[in-house]
């Protein structure tokens, strides 16, 4: 893993930057798909991990949440409106995606349900970051913001890769995986307005260019 900012590490992965997992001090943020188990445990070996938090309850972020929390004996936190999805069997799925895709995700990606120890709300604190409610891509999507050095961990509100083609660059998350695209756009504008010095995405390379982020959201439909 590599350190992007003080105490903020991005786990390595293959393909690089495809599905991102971060270790922020002793908090693991997101947990990839169910296939990420070796990747995670190999890289966090020997490090203190006391808490696991999610940006949102989608199969490519909560896949290893259960196994990580069980094996390390640590609590799971996520956005309040994503708690039902995380805790309910079959709760993690994309209502707009075709059935075959949901079945494939269930088979290879989606992790089992897990109890949420704390429902995160706007203004809560996680590892020195402030929780921001940024719904749209999921009902309870949250971002983590550290004002002191302007570091933002924003999950899938904006992707820095086209997740369907693998081509790098800023994109809205696909409508197929986004229950409320208009609401997600409002969340994207809110985050870009923070002018993060470093933006850490759920998908795509980290970005140290607040102007590029601002330009991107200004081009989104109203
Ligand atoms: Zn994702």
mmCIF file of C-alpha atoms and ligand atoms in Angstrom:
data_model
loop_
_atom_site.group_PDB
_atom_site.id
_atom_site.type_symbol
_atom_site.label_atom_id
_atom_site.label_comp_id
_atom_site.label_asym_id
_atom_site.label_seq_id
_atom_site.Cartn_x
_atom_site.Cartn_y
_atom_site.Cartn_z
ATOM 1 C CA UNK A 1 0.000 0.000 0.000
ATOM 2 C CA UNK A 2 1.093 3.575 -0.464
ATOM 3 C CA UNK A 3 0.660 6.658 1.694
ATOM 4 C CA UNK A 4 -1.284 9.408 -0.113
ATOM 5 C CA UNK A 5 -1.497 11.867 2.776
ATOM 6 C CA UNK A 6 -0.656 11.767 6.459
ATOM 7 C CA UNK A 7 -2.073 8.491 7.752
ATOM 8 C CA UNK A 8 -4.051 7.841 4.547
ATOM 9 C CA UNK A 9 -2.966 4.671 2.752
ATOM 10 C CA UNK A 10 -4.353 3.212 -0.463
ATOM 11 C CA UNK A 11 -4.132 -0.568 -0.622
ATOM 12 C CA UNK A 12 -2.509 -1.985 -3.738
ATOM 13 C CA UNK A 13 -4.740 -3.826 -6.150
ATOM 14 C CA UNK A 14 -4.931 -5.289 -9.608
ATOM 15 C CA UNK A 15 -5.840 -3.719 -11.931
ATOM 16 C CA UNK A 16 -4.357 -0.686 -10.186
ATOM 17 C CA UNK A 17 -6.946 1.797 -8.835
ATOM 18 C CA UNK A 18 -9.821 -0.382 -10.096
ATOM 19 C CA UNK A 19 -11.545 -1.015 -6.768
ATOM 20 C CA UNK A 20 -10.050 1.079 -4.007
ATOM 21 C CA UNK A 21 -9.671 0.314 -0.334
ATOM 22 C CA UNK A 22 -8.104 2.756 2.125
ATOM 23 C CA UNK A 23 -6.540 2.455 5.540
ATOM 24 C CA UNK A 24 -6.865 5.740 7.416
ATOM 25 C CA UNK A 25 -4.956 5.543 10.685
ATOM 26 C CA UNK A 26 -6.561 2.425 12.176
ATOM 27 C CA UNK A 27 -9.775 2.520 10.127
ATOM 28 C CA UNK A 28 -10.298 0.380 7.034
ATOM 29 C CA UNK A 29 -12.511 2.285 4.596
ATOM 30 C CA UNK A 30 -14.374 0.005 2.184
ATOM 31 C CA UNK A 31 -13.581 -3.654 1.657
ATOM 32 C CA UNK A 32 -13.704 -4.448 -2.057
ATOM 33 C CA UNK A 33 -15.595 -7.454 -3.354
ATOM 34 C CA UNK A 34 -15.690 -10.864 -1.709
ATOM 35 C CA UNK A 35 -12.650 -11.706 -3.860
ATOM 36 C CA UNK A 36 -10.520 -9.120 -1.996
ATOM 37 C CA UNK A 37 -9.972 -11.203 1.152
ATOM 38 C CA UNK A 38 -6.326 -12.133 0.502
ATOM 39 C CA UNK A 39 -5.521 -8.693 -0.841
ATOM 40 C CA UNK A 40 -6.799 -7.030 2.331
ATOM 41 C CA UNK A 41 -5.399 -9.381 4.955
ATOM 42 C CA UNK A 42 -1.980 -9.516 3.306
ATOM 43 C CA UNK A 43 -1.664 -5.748 3.327
ATOM 44 C CA UNK A 44 -3.049 -4.993 6.767
ATOM 45 C CA UNK A 45 -0.964 -7.724 8.421
ATOM 46 C CA UNK A 46 0.977 -6.271 11.333
ATOM 47 C CA UNK A 47 -1.019 -3.047 11.340
ATOM 48 C CA UNK A 48 -3.502 -1.871 13.906
ATOM 49 C CA UNK A 49 -7.050 -1.918 12.501
ATOM 50 C CA UNK A 50 -9.715 -1.034 15.066
ATOM 51 C CA UNK A 51 -12.700 -0.106 12.917
ATOM 52 C CA UNK A 52 -14.178 -0.699 9.473
ATOM 53 C CA UNK A 53 -16.263 1.979 7.769
ATOM 54 C CA UNK A 54 -18.072 2.025 4.424
ATOM 55 C CA UNK A 55 -18.633 4.852 1.973
ATOM 56 C CA UNK A 56 -21.684 2.917 0.738
ATOM 57 C CA UNK A 57 -23.280 -0.506 0.706
ATOM 58 C CA UNK A 58 -22.511 -1.798 -2.779
ATOM 59 C CA UNK A 59 -21.030 -5.242 -3.573
ATOM 60 C CA UNK A 60 -17.672 -3.825 -4.680
ATOM 61 C CA UNK A 61 -17.272 -2.024 -1.342
ATOM 62 C CA UNK A 62 -18.819 -4.310 1.282
ATOM 63 C CA UNK A 63 -17.707 -7.664 -0.161
ATOM 64 C CA UNK A 64 -15.202 -8.399 2.626
ATOM 65 C CA UNK A 65 -16.831 -6.315 5.360
ATOM 66 C CA UNK A 66 -18.194 -9.327 7.221
ATOM 67 C CA UNK A 67 -14.999 -11.383 7.104
ATOM 68 C CA UNK A 68 -12.845 -8.389 8.099
ATOM 69 C CA UNK A 69 -15.042 -7.470 11.072
ATOM 70 C CA UNK A 70 -15.411 -11.093 12.206
ATOM 71 C CA UNK A 71 -11.750 -12.002 11.978
ATOM 72 C CA UNK A 72 -10.413 -8.801 13.508
ATOM 73 C CA UNK A 73 -13.255 -8.490 16.011
ATOM 74 C CA UNK A 74 -13.897 -4.878 15.012
ATOM 75 C CA UNK A 75 -17.122 -2.885 14.544
ATOM 76 C CA UNK A 76 -18.666 -1.829 11.231
ATOM 77 C CA UNK A 77 -19.936 1.700 10.634
ATOM 78 C CA UNK A 78 -21.821 2.998 7.605
ATOM 79 C CA UNK A 79 -24.171 5.765 6.532
ATOM 80 C CA UNK A 80 -27.493 5.647 8.401
ATOM 81 C CA UNK A 81 -29.617 5.128 5.279
ATOM 82 C CA UNK A 82 -27.426 2.233 4.119
ATOM 83 C CA UNK A 83 -27.787 0.322 7.408
ATOM 84 C CA UNK A 84 -30.816 -1.733 6.240
ATOM 85 C CA UNK A 85 -28.933 -2.809 3.086
ATOM 86 C CA UNK A 86 -25.847 -3.851 5.071
ATOM 87 C CA UNK A 87 -27.749 -5.739 7.760
ATOM 88 C CA UNK A 88 -30.446 -7.484 5.682
ATOM 89 C CA UNK A 89 -29.795 -10.720 3.759
ATOM 90 C CA UNK A 90 -30.145 -9.830 0.056
ATOM 91 C CA UNK A 91 -30.194 -6.135 0.954
ATOM 92 C CA UNK A 92 -27.144 -5.251 -1.130
ATOM 93 C CA UNK A 93 -28.210 -5.108 -4.775
ATOM 94 C CA UNK A 94 -28.680 -2.587 -7.564
ATOM 95 C CA UNK A 95 -32.398 -2.083 -8.185
ATOM 96 C CA UNK A 96 -31.733 -0.622 -11.670
ATOM 97 C CA UNK A 97 -29.233 -3.230 -12.887
ATOM 98 C CA UNK A 98 -30.436 -6.232 -14.908
ATOM 99 C CA UNK A 99 -31.227 -9.410 -13.017
ATOM 100 C CA UNK A 100 -28.345 -11.389 -14.522
ATOM 101 C CA UNK A 101 -25.878 -8.758 -13.324
ATOM 102 C CA UNK A 102 -27.265 -8.770 -9.807
ATOM 103 C CA UNK A 103 -27.091 -12.565 -9.786
ATOM 104 C CA UNK A 104 -23.465 -12.493 -10.961
ATOM 105 C CA UNK A 105 -22.609 -9.924 -8.278
ATOM 106 C CA UNK A 106 -24.358 -11.993 -5.626
ATOM 107 C CA UNK A 107 -22.376 -15.018 -6.695
ATOM 108 C CA UNK A 108 -18.883 -13.464 -6.838
ATOM 109 C CA UNK A 109 -18.864 -10.061 -5.192
ATOM 110 C CA UNK A 110 -21.505 -9.389 -2.547
ATOM 111 C CA UNK A 111 -20.582 -10.089 1.063
ATOM 112 C CA UNK A 112 -22.898 -11.514 3.705
ATOM 113 C CA UNK A 113 -24.907 -9.124 5.885
ATOM 114 C CA UNK A 114 -23.268 -7.790 9.016
ATOM 115 C CA UNK A 115 -24.583 -5.818 11.990
ATOM 116 C CA UNK A 116 -23.785 -2.113 11.936
ATOM 117 C CA UNK A 117 -22.413 -0.827 15.251
ATOM 118 C CA UNK A 118 -22.891 2.836 14.398
ATOM 119 C CA UNK A 119 -25.090 4.565 11.807
ATOM 120 C CA UNK A 120 -23.045 7.479 10.513
ATOM 121 C CA UNK A 121 -24.604 10.899 10.129
ATOM 122 C CA UNK A 122 -23.466 14.254 8.811
ATOM 123 C CA UNK A 123 -20.846 15.729 11.131
ATOM 124 C CA UNK A 124 -19.756 12.473 12.794
ATOM 125 C CA UNK A 125 -16.027 11.876 13.060
ATOM 126 C CA UNK A 126 -14.048 8.912 11.714
ATOM 127 C CA UNK A 127 -10.246 8.835 12.099
ATOM 128 C CA UNK A 128 -10.026 12.624 12.169
ATOM 129 C CA UNK A 129 -12.298 12.966 9.129
ATOM 130 C CA UNK A 130 -15.769 14.525 9.171
ATOM 131 C CA UNK A 131 -18.665 12.523 7.755
ATOM 132 C CA UNK A 132 -20.590 14.183 4.918
ATOM 133 C CA UNK A 133 -23.979 12.864 3.763
ATOM 134 C CA UNK A 134 -23.745 12.556 -0.016
ATOM 135 C CA UNK A 135 -26.698 10.391 -1.103
ATOM 136 C CA UNK A 136 -27.683 9.453 -4.655
ATOM 137 C CA UNK A 137 -25.385 6.598 -5.697
ATOM 138 C CA UNK A 138 -26.778 4.818 -2.656
ATOM 139 C CA UNK A 139 -29.321 6.085 -0.150
ATOM 140 C CA UNK A 140 -26.838 6.308 2.699
ATOM 141 C CA UNK A 141 -23.659 7.173 0.785
ATOM 142 C CA UNK A 142 -21.164 9.132 2.906
ATOM 143 C CA UNK A 143 -17.838 10.844 2.199
ATOM 144 C CA UNK A 144 -14.997 11.544 4.637
ATOM 145 C CA UNK A 145 -13.455 15.012 4.686
ATOM 146 C CA UNK A 146 -10.368 16.291 6.513
ATOM 147 C CA UNK A 147 -10.372 20.047 6.287
ATOM 148 C CA UNK A 148 -6.876 20.556 7.788
ATOM 149 C CA UNK A 149 -5.120 19.232 4.667
ATOM 150 C CA UNK A 150 -8.198 19.129 2.408
ATOM 151 C CA UNK A 151 -8.269 15.373 1.912
ATOM 152 C CA UNK A 152 -11.524 13.856 0.671
ATOM 153 C CA UNK A 153 -12.492 10.180 0.484
ATOM 154 C CA UNK A 154 -15.582 10.229 -1.681
ATOM 155 C CA UNK A 155 -16.524 6.679 -2.617
ATOM 156 C CA UNK A 156 -18.523 6.557 -5.859
ATOM 157 C CA UNK A 157 -20.102 10.023 -5.919
ATOM 158 C CA UNK A 158 -17.640 10.626 -8.767
ATOM 159 C CA UNK A 159 -15.484 7.970 -10.445
ATOM 160 C CA UNK A 160 -12.017 8.776 -11.761
ATOM 161 C CA UNK A 161 -12.264 6.005 -14.330
ATOM 162 C CA UNK A 162 -15.013 4.838 -16.634
ATOM 163 C CA UNK A 163 -15.947 1.726 -14.670
ATOM 164 C CA UNK A 164 -17.502 0.108 -17.734
ATOM 165 C CA UNK A 165 -14.554 0.608 -20.136
ATOM 166 C CA UNK A 166 -11.619 1.038 -17.721
ATOM 167 C CA UNK A 167 -10.648 4.322 -19.376
ATOM 168 C CA UNK A 168 -9.185 6.805 -16.830
ATOM 169 C CA UNK A 169 -10.932 10.133 -16.271
ATOM 170 C CA UNK A 170 -13.698 11.755 -14.260
ATOM 171 C CA UNK A 171 -17.146 10.270 -14.769
ATOM 172 C CA UNK A 172 -20.487 10.073 -13.077
ATOM 173 C CA UNK A 173 -21.071 6.557 -11.741
ATOM 174 C CA UNK A 174 -23.158 4.631 -14.310
ATOM 175 C CA UNK A 175 -26.914 5.310 -14.042
ATOM 176 C CA UNK A 176 -27.457 1.550 -13.879
ATOM 177 C CA UNK A 177 -25.722 1.482 -10.485
ATOM 178 C CA UNK A 178 -27.091 4.804 -9.229
ATOM 179 C CA UNK A 179 -30.642 4.811 -7.863
ATOM 180 C CA UNK A 180 -30.924 8.631 -7.898
ATOM 181 C CA UNK A 181 -28.532 10.272 -10.421
ATOM 182 C CA UNK A 182 -29.906 13.820 -9.878
ATOM 183 C CA UNK A 183 -29.325 13.569 -6.172
ATOM 184 C CA UNK A 184 -25.871 12.136 -6.786
ATOM 185 C CA UNK A 185 -25.052 15.123 -9.017
ATOM 186 C CA UNK A 186 -26.025 17.477 -6.193
ATOM 187 C CA UNK A 187 -23.695 15.498 -3.925
ATOM 188 C CA UNK A 188 -20.906 15.725 -6.533
ATOM 189 C CA UNK A 189 -21.301 19.515 -6.729
ATOM 190 C CA UNK A 190 -21.160 19.758 -2.967
ATOM 191 C CA UNK A 191 -17.933 17.770 -2.807
ATOM 192 C CA UNK A 192 -16.234 19.624 -5.668
ATOM 193 C CA UNK A 193 -17.094 22.927 -3.954
ATOM 194 C CA UNK A 194 -14.903 21.852 -1.031
ATOM 195 C CA UNK A 195 -11.947 22.098 -3.435
ATOM 196 C CA UNK A 196 -10.137 19.023 -2.109
ATOM 197 C CA UNK A 197 -6.348 19.086 -2.490
ATOM 198 C CA UNK A 198 -6.516 15.291 -2.668
ATOM 199 C CA UNK A 199 -9.571 13.325 -3.777
ATOM 200 C CA UNK A 200 -9.578 9.571 -3.101
ATOM 201 C CA UNK A 201 -12.148 7.725 -5.215
ATOM 202 C CA UNK A 202 -13.816 4.341 -4.918
ATOM 203 C CA UNK A 203 -12.691 3.742 -8.499
ATOM 204 C CA UNK A 204 -9.812 5.458 -10.297
ATOM 205 C CA UNK A 205 -6.533 7.090 -9.342
ATOM 206 C CA UNK A 206 -6.264 9.719 -6.605
ATOM 207 C CA UNK A 207 -6.618 13.273 -7.938
ATOM 208 C CA UNK A 208 -4.700 16.332 -6.724
ATOM 209 C CA UNK A 209 -6.477 18.862 -8.929
ATOM 210 C CA UNK A 210 -9.472 20.690 -7.427
ATOM 211 C CA UNK A 211 -9.917 22.742 -10.630
ATOM 212 C CA UNK A 212 -10.361 19.605 -12.693
ATOM 213 C CA UNK A 213 -13.019 18.392 -10.258
ATOM 214 C CA UNK A 214 -14.778 21.792 -10.350
ATOM 215 C CA UNK A 215 -14.719 21.824 -14.166
ATOM 216 C CA UNK A 216 -16.146 18.335 -14.274
ATOM 217 C CA UNK A 217 -19.160 19.095 -12.051
ATOM 218 C CA UNK A 218 -19.830 22.378 -13.859
ATOM 219 C CA UNK A 219 -20.343 20.316 -17.022
ATOM 220 C CA UNK A 220 -22.943 18.025 -15.436
ATOM 221 C CA UNK A 221 -26.622 18.444 -16.331
ATOM 222 C CA UNK A 222 -28.458 20.763 -13.920
HETATM 223 ZN ZN1 LIG B 1 -18.169 1.077 -6.518
#
